[in-house]
Coordinates of C-alpha atoms in Angstrom, one line a residue:
Chain A
M1 CA -10.7 -28.5 -3.8
A2 CA -8.1 -30.1 -6.1
L3 CA -7.7 -28.4 -9.5
T4 CA -6.7 -30.6 -12.4
R5 CA -3.9 -29.8 -14.7
D6 CA -6.4 -29.0 -17.5
E7 CA -8.3 -26.6 -15.3
V8 CA -5.0 -24.7 -14.6
L9 CA -4.3 -24.6 -18.3
H10 CA -7.8 -23.3 -19.0
I11 CA -7.5 -20.5 -16.4
A12 CA -4.1 -19.6 -17.8
A13 CA -5.6 -19.4 -21.3
L14 CA -8.4 -17.1 -20.0
A15 CA -5.8 -14.9 -18.4
R16 CA -3.5 -15.0 -21.4
L17 CA -0.6 -16.1 -19.2
G18 CA 2.1 -18.2 -20.8
L19 CA 3.2 -20.7 -18.1
S20 CA 6.0 -23.3 -18.1
D21 CA 5.2 -26.9 -17.3
D22 CA 6.9 -26.4 -13.9
E23 CA 4.7 -23.4 -13.2
V24 CA 1.6 -25.3 -14.1
A25 CA 2.5 -28.1 -11.7
R26 CA 3.4 -25.7 -8.9
L27 CA 0.3 -23.6 -9.3
Q28 CA -1.9 -26.7 -9.4
G29 CA -0.9 -27.5 -5.9
Q30 CA -0.8 -23.9 -4.5
L31 CA -4.1 -22.9 -6.0
S32 CA -5.8 -26.0 -4.7
A33 CA -4.6 -25.3 -1.2
I34 CA -5.8 -21.7 -1.3
L35 CA -9.2 -22.8 -2.7
D36 CA -9.5 -25.2 0.2
Y37 CA -8.9 -22.3 2.5
F38 CA -11.8 -20.4 0.8
E39 CA -14.2 -23.3 1.6
R40 CA -14.6 -21.8 5.1
L41 CA -16.8 -19.0 3.6
K42 CA -19.5 -21.5 2.7
S43 CA -20.4 -21.8 6.4
V44 CA -21.0 -18.0 6.8
D45 CA -24.6 -17.0 6.8
T46 CA -25.1 -14.3 4.2
E47 CA -28.9 -14.7 3.8
G48 CA -30.4 -11.3 3.0
L49 CA -27.1 -9.5 2.8
A50 CA -26.4 -7.3 -0.3
P51 CA -23.0 -7.6 -1.8
T52 CA -20.5 -4.8 -1.1
S53 CA -18.5 -3.9 -4.2
H54 CA -17.2 -0.7 -2.6
S55 CA -16.9 0.7 0.9
V56 CA -17.9 4.3 0.0
P57 CA -21.6 5.1 -0.6
L58 CA -21.1 6.7 -4.0
V59 CA -23.2 6.1 -7.1
N60 CA -23.1 7.3 -10.6
V61 CA -20.3 10.0 -10.4
L62 CA -20.9 12.2 -13.4
R63 CA -19.3 15.3 -14.8
E64 CA -20.1 17.7 -17.5
D65 CA -19.2 16.4 -21.0
E66 CA -16.7 19.2 -21.7
P67 CA -13.4 19.0 -23.5
H68 CA -10.3 19.1 -21.4
P69 CA -6.6 19.3 -22.4
S70 CA -5.1 15.8 -22.6
L71 CA -1.7 14.3 -23.1
S72 CA 0.0 14.8 -26.5
C73 CA 0.1 12.0 -29.0
E74 CA 3.9 11.8 -28.6
A75 CA 3.7 11.5 -24.8
V76 CA 1.2 8.7 -25.1
L77 CA 3.1 6.8 -27.8
G78 CA 6.4 7.3 -26.0
N79 CA 6.0 4.0 -24.1
A80 CA 4.4 2.0 -26.9
P81 CA 6.7 -0.9 -28.0
R82 CA 5.7 -0.5 -31.6
H83 CA 4.2 2.6 -33.2
E84 CA 4.1 4.1 -36.7
D85 CA 2.7 7.4 -38.0
G86 CA 1.1 8.3 -34.7
F87 CA -0.6 4.9 -34.3
I88 CA 0.1 2.0 -31.9
K89 CA 1.0 -1.0 -34.1
V90 CA -0.5 -4.3 -33.2
R91 CA 0.0 -7.8 -34.7
K92 CA -2.5 -9.2 -37.1
V93 CA -5.6 -10.2 -35.1
L94 CA -7.1 -12.4 -37.8
E95 CA -4.9 -14.9 -39.7
Chain B
M1 CA 23.1 20.5 15.9
S2 CA 23.0 17.4 18.1
R3 CA 21.6 15.0 15.4
P4 CA 22.7 14.5 11.9
L5 CA 20.5 16.2 9.3
H6 CA 19.2 12.9 7.8
E7 CA 17.6 12.1 11.1
L8 CA 15.5 15.2 11.3
G9 CA 11.7 14.9 11.4
V10 CA 9.4 16.5 8.9
V11 CA 8.0 19.4 11.0
E12 CA 11.3 19.9 12.6
A13 CA 13.2 20.2 9.3
R14 CA 10.5 22.5 7.9
E15 CA 11.0 24.8 10.9
L16 CA 14.8 24.9 10.6
L17 CA 14.4 25.6 6.9
Q18 CA 11.9 28.4 7.6
R19 CA 14.4 30.0 10.1
R20 CA 17.1 29.5 7.5
E21 CA 19.2 27.5 9.9
V22 CA 19.4 24.8 7.3
N23 CA 19.0 25.2 3.6
A24 CA 17.2 22.6 1.4
R25 CA 20.3 21.9 -0.7
E26 CA 22.4 20.9 2.3
L27 CA 19.5 18.8 3.7
A28 CA 19.1 17.0 0.4
A29 CA 22.8 16.5 0.1
A30 CA 23.0 15.1 3.6
V31 CA 20.2 12.6 2.8
L32 CA 21.8 11.6 -0.5
R33 CA 25.2 11.0 1.3
R34 CA 23.3 8.8 3.7
V35 CA 21.7 6.9 0.8
E36 CA 25.2 6.3 -0.6
E37 CA 26.4 5.1 2.7
V38 CA 23.6 2.6 3.7
E39 CA 21.8 1.8 0.5
P40 CA 24.1 -1.1 -0.5
R41 CA 22.9 -2.8 2.7
V42 CA 19.3 -1.6 3.0
R43 CA 18.2 -1.4 -0.7
A44 CA 15.2 0.7 -0.1
Y45 CA 15.1 2.4 -3.5
I46 CA 14.5 1.0 -7.0
T47 CA 15.6 4.3 -8.4
V48 CA 17.5 7.1 -6.7
T49 CA 16.8 10.5 -8.3
A50 CA 19.8 12.4 -6.9
D51 CA 20.0 15.1 -9.6
L52 CA 16.3 15.7 -9.5
A53 CA 16.4 16.0 -5.7
L54 CA 19.2 18.6 -5.8
Q55 CA 17.3 20.5 -8.5
Q56 CA 14.1 20.4 -6.5
A57 CA 16.0 21.4 -3.3
A58 CA 17.4 24.5 -5.2
E59 CA 13.9 25.4 -6.2
A60 CA 12.8 25.0 -2.5
D61 CA 15.6 27.3 -1.4
A62 CA 14.4 29.9 -3.9
R63 CA 10.8 29.6 -2.7
L64 CA 12.0 29.9 0.9
A65 CA 14.0 33.0 0.0
R66 CA 10.8 34.5 -1.5
A67 CA 8.9 33.5 1.7
E68 CA 6.6 31.3 -0.4
G69 CA 7.2 28.0 1.4
G70 CA 4.6 25.3 1.5
L71 CA 3.9 22.7 4.1
L72 CA 6.8 20.5 3.0
T73 CA 9.2 22.9 1.3
G74 CA 12.6 21.3 1.3
V75 CA 11.7 18.1 3.0
P76 CA 13.3 15.0 1.3
V77 CA 10.8 12.2 0.7
C78 CA 10.7 8.7 -0.7
V79 CA 7.8 7.9 -3.1
K80 CA 6.7 4.3 -3.5
D81 CA 7.4 3.1 -7.1
V82 CA 3.7 2.4 -7.6
L83 CA 2.9 6.2 -8.0
C84 CA 3.5 7.7 -11.4
T85 CA 6.1 10.4 -11.6
A86 CA 6.3 12.2 -15.0
G87 CA 9.7 11.7 -16.6
V88 CA 10.9 9.4 -13.8
R89 CA 10.8 5.6 -14.4
T90 CA 8.0 3.9 -12.5
T91 CA 8.1 0.1 -12.3
A92 CA 5.6 -1.0 -9.6
G93 CA 8.4 -3.4 -8.7
S94 CA 7.8 -5.4 -11.9
R95 CA 9.9 -6.4 -14.9
I96 CA 6.9 -5.7 -17.1
L97 CA 7.3 -2.0 -16.3
E98 CA 11.1 -1.9 -16.2
G99 CA 11.4 0.8 -18.9
F100 CA 8.1 2.6 -18.2
V101 CA 8.4 6.4 -17.9
P102 CA 5.0 7.9 -17.1
P103 CA 3.8 10.9 -19.1
Y104 CA 2.0 12.3 -16.1
D105 CA 2.2 12.7 -12.3
A106 CA 0.0 10.8 -9.7
H107 CA -2.2 13.3 -7.8
V108 CA -0.3 12.5 -4.6
Y109 CA 3.1 13.3 -6.2
R110 CA 1.7 16.5 -7.6
R111 CA 0.4 17.5 -4.1
L112 CA 3.8 16.7 -2.5
R113 CA 5.5 18.8 -5.1
A114 CA 3.0 21.7 -4.8
E115 CA 3.9 21.8 -1.1
G116 CA 7.6 21.8 -1.9
A117 CA 8.7 18.2 -1.0
V118 CA 12.0 17.0 -2.6
M119 CA 11.9 13.5 -4.0
V120 CA 15.0 11.3 -3.2
G121 CA 13.8 8.4 -5.2
K122 CA 11.3 5.6 -5.8
G123 CA 10.8 3.1 -3.1
N124 CA 11.1 -0.6 -3.5
M125 CA 8.0 -2.8 -3.2
D126 CA 6.5 -6.2 -3.8
E127 CA 5.6 -6.5 -7.4
F128 CA 2.3 -4.6 -8.1
A129 CA 2.1 -4.3 -4.2
M130 CA 1.4 -8.0 -3.9
G131 CA 3.2 -9.2 -0.9
S132 CA 4.0 -8.7 2.8
S133 CA 7.8 -8.7 2.7
T134 CA 9.1 -6.8 -0.3
E135 CA 10.7 -10.1 -1.4
N136 CA 8.4 -10.2 -4.4
S137 CA 10.1 -7.1 -5.9
A138 CA 11.4 -8.2 -9.3
Y139 CA 14.6 -6.2 -8.6
F140 CA 15.9 -7.1 -5.1
P141 CA 14.5 -7.5 -1.6
T142 CA 14.7 -4.6 0.8
R143 CA 16.3 -5.4 4.2
N144 CA 15.0 -4.4 7.6
P145 CA 17.3 -1.7 9.1
W146 CA 16.8 -3.3 12.5
D147 CA 18.2 -6.7 11.3
L148 CA 19.5 -6.9 7.8
D149 CA 18.6 -10.6 7.7
R150 CA 15.0 -9.9 8.2
V151 CA 12.2 -8.5 5.9
P152 CA 11.0 -4.9 6.3
G153 CA 7.4 -6.0 5.7
G154 CA 5.5 -5.1 2.6
S155 CA 4.5 -4.3 0.1
S156 CA 5.7 -0.7 0.9
G157 CA 9.0 -2.0 2.4
G158 CA 11.2 0.5 0.7
S159 CA 9.0 3.4 1.8
A160 CA 9.2 2.2 5.4
A161 CA 12.9 1.2 5.5
S162 CA 14.1 4.3 3.8
I163 CA 13.0 6.5 6.7
V164 CA 14.3 4.4 9.5
A165 CA 17.6 4.1 7.7
G166 CA 17.8 7.9 7.4
E167 CA 17.4 7.8 3.6
A168 CA 14.3 10.1 3.6
L169 CA 12.4 12.1 6.3
A170 CA 9.0 10.8 5.2
S171 CA 7.4 8.8 2.4
V172 CA 4.2 7.7 0.8
G173 CA 3.1 4.2 0.1
S174 CA -0.1 2.3 -0.8
D175 CA -2.1 0.0 1.4
T176 CA -4.5 -2.6 -0.1
G177 CA -4.5 -5.1 2.7
G178 CA -1.9 -3.7 5.1
S179 CA 0.9 -2.6 2.8
I180 CA 1.6 0.6 4.8
R181 CA 0.7 -0.5 8.3
Q182 CA 2.5 -3.8 8.4
P183 CA 5.9 -2.5 7.2
A184 CA 5.5 0.4 9.6
S185 CA 5.0 -2.1 12.3
L186 CA 8.0 -4.3 11.3
C187 CA 10.3 -1.3 10.8
G188 CA 9.3 0.7 13.9
L189 CA 7.7 3.8 12.5
V190 CA 4.3 5.4 11.9
G191 CA 2.3 4.4 8.8
L192 CA -1.3 5.5 8.1
K193 CA -3.9 4.1 5.7
P194 CA -6.5 6.7 5.2
T195 CA -10.2 6.1 4.7
Y196 CA -11.0 4.8 1.2
G197 CA -11.7 7.9 -0.9
R198 CA -9.7 10.3 1.3
V199 CA -6.7 10.4 -0.9
S200 CA -6.9 10.3 -4.7
R201 CA -5.8 7.2 -6.5
F202 CA -5.2 9.0 -9.8
G203 CA -1.8 7.9 -11.0
L204 CA -1.5 5.0 -8.5
I205 CA -0.8 1.9 -10.5
A206 CA -3.9 -0.2 -9.7
F207 CA -3.8 -3.5 -7.8
A208 CA -7.3 -3.9 -6.3
S209 CA -9.3 -0.8 -7.0
S210 CA -12.0 -1.1 -4.3
L211 CA -9.3 -1.5 -1.6
D212 CA -6.2 0.5 -2.7
Q213 CA -5.5 3.7 -0.7
V214 CA -2.4 5.9 -0.6
G215 CA -1.0 7.1 2.7
P216 CA 2.0 8.5 4.6
F217 CA 5.0 7.1 6.6
A218 CA 7.0 9.1 9.0
M219 CA 9.0 8.7 12.3
T220 CA 6.4 10.5 14.4
V221 CA 2.6 10.9 14.4
R222 CA 2.9 14.7 14.0
D223 CA 5.0 14.2 10.9
A224 CA 2.5 11.7 9.5
A225 CA -0.3 14.1 10.2
R226 CA 1.5 16.8 8.2
M227 CA 2.0 14.4 5.3
L228 CA -1.7 13.3 5.3
R229 CA -2.9 16.9 5.3
V230 CA -0.8 17.5 2.1
I231 CA -1.9 14.4 0.2
A232 CA -5.6 14.2 1.3
G233 CA -8.5 15.9 -0.5
Y234 CA -10.8 15.7 -3.4
D235 CA -9.6 15.0 -6.9
P236 CA -12.2 14.8 -9.8
R237 CA -9.8 12.5 -11.7
D238 CA -10.5 9.7 -9.2
S239 CA -14.3 9.0 -9.3
T240 CA -14.1 7.4 -5.8
S241 CA -12.4 10.5 -4.3
I242 CA -14.7 12.1 -1.7
D243 CA -15.4 15.9 -1.6
R244 CA -14.9 16.6 2.0
P245 CA -12.8 19.3 3.7
V246 CA -9.3 18.2 4.9
P247 CA -8.9 19.2 8.6
D248 CA -5.7 20.4 10.1
Y249 CA -4.7 17.1 11.6
E250 CA -1.8 18.5 13.5
A251 CA -4.2 20.9 15.4
A252 CA -6.2 17.9 16.6
L253 CA -3.2 16.3 18.4
G254 CA -3.3 16.3 22.2
D255 CA -1.8 14.6 25.2
D256 CA -4.7 13.0 26.9
L257 CA -7.5 10.6 26.0
R258 CA -10.2 11.8 28.5
G259 CA -13.6 10.6 27.5
L260 CA -12.4 8.5 24.6
R261 CA -14.1 5.2 24.2
M262 CA -11.5 2.6 23.1
G263 CA -12.5 -0.9 22.0
V264 CA -10.1 -3.9 22.1
P265 CA -11.6 -6.5 19.7
R266 CA -10.7 -9.9 21.1
E267 CA -10.6 -11.6 17.7
Y268 CA -7.4 -9.6 16.8
F269 CA -5.4 -11.4 19.5
V270 CA -5.1 -14.3 17.1
E271 CA -3.6 -17.8 17.5
G272 CA 0.0 -17.7 16.5
M273 CA 0.5 -14.2 17.9
E274 CA 4.0 -13.8 19.5
P275 CA 3.9 -13.3 23.3
G276 CA 6.2 -10.2 22.9
V277 CA 3.8 -8.6 20.5
R278 CA 0.8 -9.3 22.8
E279 CA 2.6 -7.9 25.8
A280 CA 3.6 -4.7 24.0
V281 CA 0.1 -4.1 22.7
L282 CA -1.5 -4.8 26.0
R283 CA 0.9 -2.4 27.7
A284 CA -0.3 0.3 25.3
V285 CA -3.9 -0.6 26.1
G286 CA -3.2 -0.2 29.8
M287 CA -1.5 3.1 29.1
S288 CA -4.7 4.3 27.3
G289 CA -6.7 3.8 30.5
E290 CA -4.1 5.9 32.4
L291 CA -4.5 8.6 29.8
G292 CA -8.2 8.8 30.5
A293 CA -9.7 6.5 27.8
V294 CA -12.6 4.2 28.7
V295 CA -11.3 0.8 27.6
D296 CA -13.9 -1.7 26.4
R297 CA -12.6 -5.3 26.2
E298 CA -16.0 -6.8 25.3
V299 CA -16.0 -5.5 21.7
S300 CA -16.4 -8.4 19.2
L301 CA -15.9 -8.5 15.5
P302 CA -16.9 -12.2 14.9
S303 CA -16.3 -12.3 11.2
T304 CA -12.6 -11.2 11.5
D305 CA -11.7 -14.8 10.9
H306 CA -13.2 -14.8 7.5
A307 CA -11.6 -11.5 6.3
L308 CA -8.5 -13.2 4.9
A309 CA -10.5 -15.5 2.7
V310 CA -12.7 -12.6 1.5
Y311 CA -9.6 -10.5 0.7
Y312 CA -7.9 -13.3 -1.2
I313 CA -10.9 -13.6 -3.4
L314 CA -11.7 -10.0 -3.9
A315 CA -8.2 -8.6 -4.3
P316 CA -7.0 -11.1 -6.8
S317 CA -10.2 -10.8 -8.8
E318 CA -9.8 -7.1 -9.1
A319 CA -6.1 -7.5 -9.8
S320 CA -6.8 -10.1 -12.6
S321 CA -8.9 -7.5 -14.3
N322 CA -6.6 -4.5 -13.6
L323 CA -3.5 -6.3 -14.8
A324 CA -5.2 -7.3 -18.1
R325 CA -3.8 -4.0 -19.4
Y326 CA -0.3 -5.4 -19.5
D327 CA -0.4 -6.8 -23.0
G328 CA 2.9 -5.7 -24.5
V329 CA 1.0 -3.4 -26.9
K330 CA 0.5 0.0 -25.2
Y331 CA 3.5 0.2 -22.9
G332 CA 5.8 -2.0 -20.9
Y333 CA 7.8 -5.1 -21.7
S334 CA 6.8 -6.7 -25.0
F335 CA 7.9 -10.1 -26.2
Q336 CA 8.5 -10.0 -29.9
A337 CA 9.7 -13.1 -31.6
G338 CA 7.2 -13.7 -34.3
G339 CA 4.3 -16.1 -33.5
S340 CA 0.7 -15.1 -33.4
M341 CA -0.7 -12.1 -31.5
W342 CA -1.9 -14.4 -28.7
E343 CA 1.4 -16.2 -28.4
E344 CA 3.3 -13.0 -28.1
M345 CA 0.8 -11.7 -25.5
E346 CA 1.0 -14.9 -23.5
Q347 CA 4.8 -14.8 -23.6
T348 CA 4.9 -11.1 -22.7
R349 CA 2.8 -11.7 -19.6
G350 CA 4.4 -15.0 -18.7
R351 CA 7.9 -13.5 -18.8
G352 CA 7.0 -10.0 -17.5
F353 CA 5.1 -11.0 -14.3
G354 CA 6.7 -12.7 -11.3
D355 CA 5.4 -15.8 -9.4
E356 CA 3.1 -14.0 -6.9
V357 CA 1.5 -11.8 -9.5
K358 CA 0.8 -14.8 -11.7
R359 CA -0.6 -16.7 -8.8
R360 CA -3.0 -13.9 -8.0
I361 CA -4.0 -13.4 -11.6
M362 CA -4.8 -17.1 -11.8
L363 CA -6.8 -17.0 -8.5
G364 CA -8.8 -14.0 -9.6
T365 CA -9.4 -15.3 -13.1
Y366 CA -10.7 -18.6 -11.5
A367 CA -12.9 -16.8 -9.0
L368 CA -14.5 -14.7 -11.7
S369 CA -14.8 -17.5 -14.3
A370 CA -18.1 -18.9 -15.5
G371 CA -19.6 -21.2 -12.9
Y372 CA -17.6 -20.0 -10.0
Y373 CA -18.5 -16.3 -9.8
D374 CA -21.4 -16.8 -7.3
A375 CA -19.5 -19.3 -5.1
Y376 CA -16.4 -17.1 -4.7
Y377 CA -16.7 -13.5 -5.8
L378 CA -20.3 -12.8 -4.9
K379 CA -20.1 -14.8 -1.7
A380 CA -17.0 -12.8 -0.7
Q381 CA -18.8 -9.5 -1.4
K382 CA -21.6 -10.6 0.8
V383 CA -19.3 -11.5 3.7
R384 CA -17.6 -8.1 3.1
T385 CA -21.0 -6.5 3.9
R386 CA -21.1 -8.5 7.1
I387 CA -17.6 -7.4 8.1
R388 CA -18.6 -3.8 7.5
H389 CA -21.8 -4.1 9.6
E390 CA -19.8 -5.5 12.5
F391 CA -17.4 -2.5 12.4
E392 CA -20.4 -0.2 12.2
A393 CA -21.8 -1.8 15.3
A394 CA -18.5 -1.6 17.1
F395 CA -18.2 2.1 16.3
E396 CA -21.6 2.7 17.9
R397 CA -20.0 1.9 21.3
C398 CA -16.4 2.9 20.6
D399 CA -14.6 5.9 19.1
V400 CA -11.6 3.9 18.1
L401 CA -10.5 0.3 18.1
V402 CA -7.0 -0.8 18.9
A403 CA -5.3 -4.1 18.0
P404 CA -1.9 -5.4 17.0
T405 CA -0.8 -4.4 13.5
S406 CA 1.0 -7.7 12.8
P407 CA 0.9 -10.9 14.9
T408 CA 4.7 -11.2 14.6
V409 CA 7.8 -9.0 14.5
A410 CA 9.9 -8.9 11.3
F411 CA 10.6 -12.5 10.0
P412 CA 13.8 -13.8 8.4
I413 CA 14.2 -13.2 4.7
G414 CA 13.2 -16.4 2.8
S415 CA 11.2 -17.9 5.7
R416 CA 7.8 -17.6 4.1
V417 CA 8.4 -17.4 0.4
D418 CA 7.5 -21.0 -0.3
D419 CA 4.3 -21.0 1.6
P420 CA 1.8 -18.4 0.1
L421 CA -0.8 -19.0 2.8
A422 CA 1.7 -18.4 5.6
M423 CA 2.8 -15.2 3.9
Y424 CA -0.9 -14.1 3.5
L425 CA -1.4 -14.6 7.3
S426 CA 1.0 -11.7 7.9
D427 CA -1.9 -9.4 7.1
V428 CA -4.6 -11.0 9.2
C429 CA -4.9 -7.9 11.5
T430 CA -4.8 -5.3 8.8
I431 CA -7.0 -6.7 6.0
P432 CA -10.4 -6.2 7.7
V433 CA -9.7 -2.5 7.8
N434 CA -9.3 -2.3 4.0
I435 CA -12.4 -4.5 3.5
A436 CA -14.5 -2.0 5.5
G437 CA -12.6 1.1 3.9
L438 CA -11.7 2.5 7.4
P439 CA -8.7 4.6 8.4
G440 CA -6.0 2.9 10.4
V441 CA -2.6 3.8 11.7
S442 CA 0.3 1.7 13.0
I443 CA 2.6 3.3 15.6
P444 CA 5.6 1.7 17.4
C445 CA 4.5 0.5 20.9
G446 CA 7.5 -1.5 22.0
F447 CA 10.2 -4.0 21.2
S448 CA 10.3 -7.8 21.3
D449 CA 13.7 -9.5 21.0
G450 CA 15.1 -6.2 19.8
L451 CA 12.6 -5.8 17.0
P452 CA 9.8 -3.2 16.8
V453 CA 6.2 -4.1 17.6
G454 CA 3.3 -2.0 16.1
L455 CA 0.0 -1.0 17.6
Q456 CA -2.9 -0.4 15.2
V457 CA -5.5 2.3 15.9
I458 CA -8.6 2.0 13.7
G459 CA -11.3 4.7 13.3
R460 CA -14.6 5.6 11.8
P461 CA -14.7 6.6 8.1
F462 CA -13.1 10.0 7.6
D463 CA -12.2 10.3 11.3
E464 CA -8.4 10.3 10.8
A465 CA -8.2 13.2 13.2
T466 CA -9.3 11.0 16.1
V467 CA -7.1 8.1 15.0
L468 CA -4.1 10.5 14.9
R469 CA -5.1 12.1 18.3
V470 CA -5.0 8.6 20.0
A471 CA -1.8 7.7 18.2
Y472 CA -0.1 10.9 19.3
A473 CA -1.2 10.6 22.9
L474 CA 0.1 7.0 23.1
E475 CA 3.3 7.9 21.3
Q476 CA 4.0 10.6 23.9
A477 CA 3.2 8.3 26.8
L478 CA 5.0 5.2 25.5
G479 CA 8.2 6.9 24.7
V480 CA 9.4 4.4 22.0
A481 CA 8.8 6.5 18.9
G482 CA 11.7 7.9 16.9
R483 CA 14.2 5.1 17.8
R484 CA 16.6 4.1 15.1
P485 CA 18.9 1.1 14.7
A486 CA 22.6 1.5 14.4
L487 CA 23.5 0.9 10.8

């Protein structure tokens, strides 16, 4: 299945990945080859089979809603590239 | 002492420390000297924590003096750089986390420390554990101690190579599609992927959450059993962690396999498998019969051939979602040169991630995108069910399955980097085990052209004890464990 250049750019935009022109060209070929390989799954009979999202039979793991100690604000902000007055600073979302 | 300290085993070192024939500081110092000597050639560590190791070793000596030793007190270990260590830089092999210093410990690291282990450093790895050769590390490739021009396997290549090179006595890695077992096979040591849910993933930097599992590496099965006992167990901070008692795995080890039903699934002897690998694996199968196992060669797992495609849909899909968190806002590399919020985020991710990571994010995003979800993701999840059912049927008639770990021995550095699919095929024998969430171990079973060959033993969910028992009996009978290359 051959991906077009526009399709590669569309996926990159969905993934918020800034790609160079070279990368777009290379990925176009590589992803197409890998998607071709995936075609083999079409022939597998999966009629009546439920999907497995998880190999362990666990559902709805709950705990009591009780407060626990957590990391300090300083510890959490320590890795933030930009922060001010105890808040993480982000760029303007709306222009 | 006949052997240098850095070549001691885990249980062996722990006994010498207990008897005060060796102290933890001299053991740590010996390992750190070895690191200085061989690390320029092997490059197993992204970060060496020498000062911390000596400090932890001093604490270990104090504990031993008070007769308060744990299961690993004073044992120097390597920790894959995908496990968070409070106050110690943790990169996941990526530029995007180059300066990341976690504010908390992964559960596994906390367990290792609680039992007294001494951390030598953080093991090199393929970026975000995506790869089979450690060539995708954003920092440098690790080299195979058996042949420095070859890869150590991956993604936990540093965790594997460090032990064989004498730069740690044991280590922990993570295995999403073979990232513990395949490097164990290529470097000639023991590597175990536990059942999904056996070991907490808390503090493990996520790749594919339904497949990731943390496990041990060591030179011998007994040492791996000791390590597993330490890191296994319930942790409420990982909601997929299972609350089941942790057995004393060492107590389950024994020399014979009488009454054991061993299956040899024919689909694992794949096309393209090297003759030397086939020969060494079949020799181990023959040995199992001599040890009393009933060998069943009629076992079939017909969907094995589809596992690779299933994996390369599911794992990148989960990864594309997990890696959305690297946005340059909360932590990690942040591109800041003006522009809009979206432009900065795209540049942060475009510059911070390496080629393989970008490729998998793109694949996963595509597989999950509108119009393709059913054809790829949902279809792969259904085939996953089929693969699980086939394993369940096989385990009705067998107690364990044995197979090669990798179809080839260690390959030359650079030989597969330009062909992603060829690289993906490195994991064809290990991936189905992750898809089904089963435990699997790789042990050395022979050599081909002077390079180690691994045998994989796969068990029922939560039956690591039987997997280790079989691995131990074969290790004793085969007599190839514990060999190290001259470096």
